[in-house]
Amino acid sequence: QVQLVESGGGSVQAGGSLRLSCAASGRTFSSYTMGWFRQTAGKEREFVAVISWSGVLRYYADSVKGRFTISRDNAKNTVYLQMNSLKPEDTAIYFCAVAPTSRVVVSSGEYDYWGQGTQVTVSS
């Protein structure tokens, strides 16, 4: 059974930092694309960051570029999201996901495996 478990969410003041982790179990995803998405109440899930299987290719939403960094450790089957200079508008539930492809994709529809989400709250 495939399982993705996020951790590291919490509450922080604007300008602060958090590091999210997503550990995968049930199978190895070292050859697949992994990504982070976020969602707030009443809005669609939006793309945040994606990383290729090798870690060489990384893309970010314009809203987080320069502040967030995605990385992965294939030996640990884990993907990370380092979030710096957090803003109140970053408040959301953050989800990690796996797309069963080597292509770097940003559409949520391309992702087959999802975590349960972790809440990030940034206060002003």
Short mmCIF file of N, CA and C in Angstrom, two decimals:
data_model
loop_
_atom_site.label_atom_id
_atom_site.label_comp_id
_atom_site.label_asym_id
_atom_site.label_seq_id
_atom_site.Cartn_x
_atom_site.Cartn_y
_atom_site.Cartn_z
N GLN A 1 0.85 -1.19 0.00
CA GLN A 1 0.00 0.00 0.00
C GLN A 1 0.88 1.24 0.00
N VAL A 2 0.65 2.10 -0.98
CA VAL A 2 1.43 3.33 -1.09
C VAL A 2 0.91 4.35 -0.08
N GLN A 3 1.85 4.98 0.60
CA GLN A 3 1.47 6.00 1.56
C GLN A 3 2.48 7.14 1.52
N LEU A 4 1.95 8.37 1.51
CA LEU A 4 2.76 9.57 1.61
C LEU A 4 2.36 10.29 2.88
N VAL A 5 3.34 10.59 3.72
CA VAL A 5 3.05 11.23 5.00
C VAL A 5 3.85 12.52 5.12
N GLU A 6 3.12 13.64 5.17
CA GLU A 6 3.77 14.94 5.34
C GLU A 6 3.95 15.26 6.82
N SER A 7 4.96 16.05 7.09
CA SER A 7 5.20 16.54 8.44
C SER A 7 5.93 17.88 8.35
N GLY A 8 5.96 18.59 9.48
CA GLY A 8 6.71 19.85 9.52
C GLY A 8 5.86 21.09 9.45
N GLY A 9 4.56 20.93 9.25
CA GLY A 9 3.70 22.10 9.23
C GLY A 9 3.56 22.70 10.61
N GLY A 10 2.94 23.87 10.67
CA GLY A 10 2.74 24.53 11.95
C GLY A 10 2.40 25.98 11.77
N SER A 11 2.52 26.73 12.86
CA SER A 11 2.22 28.15 12.84
C SER A 11 3.51 28.94 13.00
N VAL A 12 3.62 30.00 12.23
CA VAL A 12 4.83 30.82 12.25
C VAL A 12 4.45 32.25 11.92
N GLN A 13 5.25 33.18 12.38
CA GLN A 13 5.01 34.58 12.05
C GLN A 13 5.59 34.90 10.68
N ALA A 14 5.05 35.94 10.08
CA ALA A 14 5.54 36.38 8.77
C ALA A 14 7.05 36.62 8.84
N GLY A 15 7.73 36.16 7.80
CA GLY A 15 9.18 36.28 7.76
C GLY A 15 9.90 35.05 8.28
N GLY A 16 9.15 34.16 8.91
CA GLY A 16 9.74 32.96 9.45
C GLY A 16 9.92 31.86 8.43
N SER A 17 10.37 30.70 8.91
CA SER A 17 10.66 29.57 8.03
C SER A 17 10.06 28.28 8.58
N LEU A 18 9.76 27.38 7.67
CA LEU A 18 9.34 26.02 8.00
C LEU A 18 9.93 25.08 6.98
N ARG A 19 10.14 23.85 7.40
CA ARG A 19 10.61 22.82 6.46
C ARG A 19 9.64 21.66 6.49
N LEU A 20 9.00 21.41 5.38
CA LEU A 20 8.07 20.29 5.24
C LEU A 20 8.82 19.07 4.73
N SER A 21 8.40 17.93 5.23
CA SER A 21 8.95 16.65 4.76
C SER A 21 7.79 15.77 4.30
N CYS A 22 8.08 14.90 3.36
CA CYS A 22 7.08 13.93 2.89
C CYS A 22 7.78 12.61 2.68
N ALA A 23 7.44 11.66 3.52
CA ALA A 23 8.05 10.34 3.43
C ALA A 23 7.11 9.38 2.72
N ALA A 24 7.63 8.70 1.74
CA ALA A 24 6.84 7.76 0.96
C ALA A 24 7.15 6.33 1.40
N SER A 25 6.14 5.51 1.40
CA SER A 25 6.33 4.10 1.74
C SER A 25 5.44 3.26 0.85
N GLY A 26 5.75 1.98 0.77
CA GLY A 26 4.94 1.08 -0.03
C GLY A 26 5.54 0.77 -1.38
N ARG A 27 6.33 1.69 -1.88
CA ARG A 27 7.07 1.46 -3.12
C ARG A 27 8.14 2.54 -3.23
N THR A 28 9.04 2.35 -4.17
CA THR A 28 10.11 3.31 -4.39
C THR A 28 9.73 4.29 -5.49
N PHE A 29 9.93 5.58 -5.20
CA PHE A 29 9.58 6.62 -6.16
C PHE A 29 10.81 7.31 -6.74
N SER A 30 11.95 6.67 -6.64
CA SER A 30 13.19 7.34 -7.05
C SER A 30 13.22 7.69 -8.52
N SER A 31 12.38 7.05 -9.35
CA SER A 31 12.38 7.35 -10.78
C SER A 31 11.20 8.24 -11.19
N TYR A 32 10.47 8.74 -10.21
CA TYR A 32 9.26 9.52 -10.49
C TYR A 32 9.40 10.98 -10.07
N THR A 33 8.60 11.81 -10.69
CA THR A 33 8.52 13.22 -10.34
C THR A 33 7.72 13.38 -9.04
N MET A 34 8.20 14.28 -8.20
CA MET A 34 7.49 14.57 -6.95
C MET A 34 7.21 16.06 -6.86
N GLY A 35 6.10 16.41 -6.24
CA GLY A 35 5.73 17.81 -6.17
C GLY A 35 5.04 18.18 -4.88
N TRP A 36 4.89 19.49 -4.70
CA TRP A 36 4.14 20.05 -3.57
C TRP A 36 3.03 20.94 -4.13
N PHE A 37 1.86 20.82 -3.54
CA PHE A 37 0.72 21.65 -3.88
C PHE A 37 0.17 22.22 -2.57
N ARG A 38 -0.69 23.23 -2.70
CA ARG A 38 -1.34 23.76 -1.51
C ARG A 38 -2.77 24.14 -1.83
N GLN A 39 -3.57 24.21 -0.78
CA GLN A 39 -4.99 24.49 -0.97
C GLN A 39 -5.52 25.26 0.22
N THR A 40 -6.33 26.26 -0.05
CA THR A 40 -7.05 26.99 0.99
C THR A 40 -8.55 26.77 0.78
N ALA A 41 -9.31 27.04 1.80
CA ALA A 41 -10.75 26.79 1.77
C ALA A 41 -11.40 27.54 0.61
N GLY A 42 -12.18 26.82 -0.17
CA GLY A 42 -12.92 27.43 -1.25
C GLY A 42 -12.14 27.64 -2.53
N LYS A 43 -10.89 27.22 -2.53
CA LYS A 43 -10.05 27.40 -3.71
C LYS A 43 -9.54 26.05 -4.21
N GLU A 44 -9.17 26.03 -5.48
CA GLU A 44 -8.62 24.81 -6.05
C GLU A 44 -7.19 24.60 -5.55
N ARG A 45 -6.78 23.35 -5.58
CA ARG A 45 -5.42 23.03 -5.20
C ARG A 45 -4.47 23.66 -6.22
N GLU A 46 -3.43 24.31 -5.73
CA GLU A 46 -2.51 24.99 -6.65
C GLU A 46 -1.10 24.44 -6.55
N PHE A 47 -0.43 24.47 -7.66
CA PHE A 47 0.95 24.02 -7.75
C PHE A 47 1.88 24.93 -6.97
N VAL A 48 2.84 24.33 -6.28
CA VAL A 48 3.84 25.10 -5.54
C VAL A 48 5.25 24.84 -6.10
N ALA A 49 5.62 23.56 -6.16
CA ALA A 49 6.98 23.23 -6.62
C ALA A 49 7.02 21.78 -7.10
N VAL A 50 7.95 21.50 -7.98
CA VAL A 50 8.12 20.15 -8.51
C VAL A 50 9.61 19.88 -8.68
N ILE A 51 9.96 18.59 -8.54
CA ILE A 51 11.35 18.19 -8.70
C ILE A 51 11.41 16.90 -9.51
N SER A 52 12.34 16.83 -10.42
CA SER A 52 12.50 15.64 -11.25
C SER A 52 13.07 14.50 -10.42
N TRP A 53 13.05 13.30 -11.00
CA TRP A 53 13.50 12.13 -10.26
C TRP A 53 14.96 12.26 -9.82
N SER A 54 15.76 12.92 -10.64
CA SER A 54 17.19 13.06 -10.34
C SER A 54 17.47 14.25 -9.42
N GLY A 55 16.49 15.13 -9.29
CA GLY A 55 16.71 16.34 -8.50
C GLY A 55 17.33 17.47 -9.28
N VAL A 56 17.65 17.23 -10.54
CA VAL A 56 18.32 18.26 -11.35
C VAL A 56 17.36 19.36 -11.76
N LEU A 57 16.15 18.96 -12.16
CA LEU A 57 15.16 19.94 -12.61
C LEU A 57 14.20 20.29 -11.48
N ARG A 58 14.03 21.59 -11.27
CA ARG A 58 13.11 22.07 -10.23
C ARG A 58 12.37 23.28 -10.77
N TYR A 59 11.07 23.32 -10.57
CA TYR A 59 10.27 24.46 -10.99
C TYR A 59 9.39 24.92 -9.84
N TYR A 60 9.11 26.21 -9.84
CA TYR A 60 8.34 26.79 -8.74
C TYR A 60 7.24 27.69 -9.28
N ALA A 61 6.18 27.79 -8.51
CA ALA A 61 5.17 28.79 -8.80
C ALA A 61 5.80 30.17 -8.61
N ASP A 62 5.36 31.13 -9.41
CA ASP A 62 5.92 32.48 -9.31
C ASP A 62 5.77 33.05 -7.90
N SER A 63 4.69 32.68 -7.23
CA SER A 63 4.41 33.23 -5.91
C SER A 63 5.40 32.79 -4.84
N VAL A 64 6.14 31.71 -5.10
CA VAL A 64 7.07 31.21 -4.08
C VAL A 64 8.52 31.22 -4.55
N LYS A 65 8.73 31.57 -5.80
CA LYS A 65 10.07 31.55 -6.37
C LYS A 65 11.01 32.46 -5.57
N GLY A 66 12.18 31.95 -5.25
CA GLY A 66 13.15 32.72 -4.48
C GLY A 66 12.98 32.59 -2.99
N ARG A 67 11.86 32.00 -2.54
CA ARG A 67 11.62 31.84 -1.10
C ARG A 67 11.54 30.38 -0.71
N PHE A 68 11.04 29.53 -1.59
CA PHE A 68 10.88 28.10 -1.30
C PHE A 68 11.92 27.30 -2.10
N THR A 69 12.35 26.18 -1.50
CA THR A 69 13.27 25.28 -2.18
C THR A 69 12.80 23.84 -2.01
N ILE A 70 12.65 23.15 -3.13
CA ILE A 70 12.26 21.74 -3.08
C ILE A 70 13.51 20.89 -3.25
N SER A 71 13.57 19.80 -2.54
CA SER A 71 14.69 18.87 -2.65
C SER A 71 14.19 17.46 -2.37
N ARG A 72 15.01 16.48 -2.66
CA ARG A 72 14.60 15.09 -2.41
C ARG A 72 15.81 14.25 -2.04
N ASP A 73 15.53 13.19 -1.30
CA ASP A 73 16.53 12.20 -0.93
C ASP A 73 15.98 10.85 -1.37
N ASN A 74 16.42 10.36 -2.50
CA ASN A 74 15.87 9.12 -3.02
C ASN A 74 16.21 7.92 -2.15
N ALA A 75 17.31 7.98 -1.46
CA ALA A 75 17.67 6.88 -0.56
C ALA A 75 16.67 6.75 0.58
N LYS A 76 16.06 7.89 0.95
CA LYS A 76 15.07 7.89 2.03
C LYS A 76 13.65 7.95 1.49
N ASN A 77 13.50 7.99 0.17
CA ASN A 77 12.16 8.07 -0.43
C ASN A 77 11.39 9.27 0.13
N THR A 78 12.08 10.39 0.24
CA THR A 78 11.52 11.57 0.90
C THR A 78 11.76 12.82 0.05
N VAL A 79 10.75 13.69 0.05
CA VAL A 79 10.85 14.99 -0.60
C VAL A 79 10.65 16.07 0.45
N TYR A 80 11.34 17.19 0.27
CA TYR A 80 11.30 18.27 1.24
C TYR A 80 10.86 19.58 0.58
N LEU A 81 10.35 20.49 1.40
CA LEU A 81 10.05 21.84 0.94
C LEU A 81 10.52 22.80 2.02
N GLN A 82 11.61 23.50 1.75
CA GLN A 82 12.11 24.52 2.66
C GLN A 82 11.42 25.83 2.32
N MET A 83 10.73 26.40 3.29
CA MET A 83 9.96 27.62 3.06
C MET A 83 10.53 28.74 3.92
N ASN A 84 11.06 29.74 3.28
CA ASN A 84 11.64 30.90 3.96
C ASN A 84 10.84 32.16 3.64
N SER A 85 11.05 33.18 4.43
CA SER A 85 10.37 34.46 4.23
C SER A 85 8.87 34.27 4.03
N LEU A 86 8.28 33.50 4.90
CA LEU A 86 6.87 33.16 4.76
C LEU A 86 5.99 34.39 4.89
N LYS A 87 4.90 34.37 4.14
CA LYS A 87 3.93 35.46 4.12
C LYS A 87 2.56 34.92 4.55
N PRO A 88 1.68 35.79 5.04
CA PRO A 88 0.34 35.33 5.42
C PRO A 88 -0.38 34.62 4.26
N GLU A 89 -0.13 35.05 3.04
CA GLU A 89 -0.79 34.42 1.90
C GLU A 89 -0.26 33.02 1.60
N ASP A 90 0.78 32.59 2.30
CA ASP A 90 1.26 31.21 2.16
C ASP A 90 0.45 30.25 3.04
N THR A 91 -0.42 30.78 3.87
CA THR A 91 -1.26 29.96 4.72
C THR A 91 -2.12 29.04 3.89
N ALA A 92 -2.02 27.73 4.15
CA ALA A 92 -2.75 26.73 3.36
C ALA A 92 -2.46 25.35 3.93
N ILE A 93 -3.18 24.37 3.41
CA ILE A 93 -2.82 22.98 3.64
C ILE A 93 -1.88 22.58 2.51
N TYR A 94 -0.73 22.05 2.86
CA TYR A 94 0.27 21.66 1.87
C TYR A 94 0.26 20.14 1.68
N PHE A 95 0.24 19.73 0.42
CA PHE A 95 0.20 18.32 0.05
C PHE A 95 1.43 17.96 -0.77
N CYS A 96 2.00 16.80 -0.50
CA CYS A 96 3.02 16.28 -1.40
C CYS A 96 2.34 15.26 -2.32
N ALA A 97 2.94 15.05 -3.48
CA ALA A 97 2.33 14.16 -4.45
C ALA A 97 3.41 13.55 -5.34
N VAL A 98 3.06 12.42 -5.94
CA VAL A 98 3.97 11.72 -6.84
C VAL A 98 3.28 11.51 -8.18
N ALA A 99 3.98 11.87 -9.24
CA ALA A 99 3.49 11.62 -10.60
C ALA A 99 4.29 10.47 -11.18
N PRO A 100 3.62 9.41 -11.65
CA PRO A 100 4.32 8.22 -12.15
C PRO A 100 4.91 8.45 -13.53
N THR A 101 5.81 9.41 -13.62
CA THR A 101 6.44 9.77 -14.88
C THR A 101 7.80 10.40 -14.59
N SER A 102 8.65 10.39 -15.61
CA SER A 102 9.94 11.07 -15.47
C SER A 102 9.84 12.52 -15.96
N ARG A 103 8.70 12.85 -16.57
CA ARG A 103 8.50 14.22 -17.02
C ARG A 103 8.23 15.12 -15.81
N VAL A 104 8.64 16.36 -15.93
CA VAL A 104 8.36 17.33 -14.87
C VAL A 104 7.01 17.96 -15.18
N VAL A 105 6.03 17.70 -14.35
CA VAL A 105 4.66 18.13 -14.60
C VAL A 105 4.16 18.99 -13.44
N VAL A 106 3.30 19.96 -13.77
CA VAL A 106 2.80 20.88 -12.75
C VAL A 106 1.30 20.79 -12.55
N SER A 107 0.61 20.02 -13.37
CA SER A 107 -0.83 19.88 -13.23
C SER A 107 -1.16 18.81 -12.21
N SER A 108 -2.06 19.12 -11.28
CA SER A 108 -2.42 18.16 -10.24
C SER A 108 -2.99 16.88 -10.83
N GLY A 109 -3.60 16.97 -11.99
CA GLY A 109 -4.18 15.79 -12.62
C GLY A 109 -3.16 14.75 -13.06
N GLU A 110 -1.91 15.15 -13.14
CA GLU A 110 -0.84 14.23 -13.54
C GLU A 110 -0.33 13.39 -12.37
N TYR A 111 -0.75 13.74 -11.15
CA TYR A 111 -0.24 13.09 -9.95
C TYR A 111 -1.21 12.04 -9.45
N ASP A 112 -0.71 10.84 -9.20
CA ASP A 112 -1.55 9.72 -8.81
C ASP A 112 -1.56 9.47 -7.30
N TYR A 113 -0.50 9.86 -6.62
CA TYR A 113 -0.38 9.56 -5.19
C TYR A 113 -0.30 10.87 -4.42
N TRP A 114 -1.08 10.95 -3.34
CA TRP A 114 -1.16 12.17 -2.55
C TRP A 114 -1.03 11.87 -1.06
N GLY A 115 -0.42 12.80 -0.33
CA GLY A 115 -0.41 12.72 1.11
C GLY A 115 -1.69 13.30 1.68
N GLN A 116 -1.81 13.26 3.01
CA GLN A 116 -3.03 13.74 3.66
C GLN A 116 -3.02 15.23 3.89
N GLY A 117 -1.85 15.85 3.74
CA GLY A 117 -1.73 17.29 3.90
C GLY A 117 -1.26 17.69 5.28
N THR A 118 -0.59 18.83 5.33
CA THR A 118 -0.14 19.40 6.60
C THR A 118 -0.44 20.89 6.59
N GLN A 119 -0.97 21.40 7.70
CA GLN A 119 -1.39 22.78 7.77
C GLN A 119 -0.21 23.70 8.02
N VAL A 120 -0.14 24.77 7.25
CA VAL A 120 0.83 25.84 7.46
C VAL A 120 0.05 27.12 7.67
N THR A 121 0.30 27.79 8.79
CA THR A 121 -0.38 29.03 9.10
C THR A 121 0.67 30.11 9.37
N VAL A 122 0.57 31.20 8.62
CA VAL A 122 1.50 32.31 8.77
C VAL A 122 0.73 33.53 9.24
N SER A 123 1.10 34.05 10.37
CA SER A 123 0.40 35.21 10.94
C SER A 123 1.22 36.48 10.69
N SER A 124 0.49 37.57 10.56
CA SER A 124 1.15 38.86 10.27
C SER A 124 1.55 39.58 11.55
#
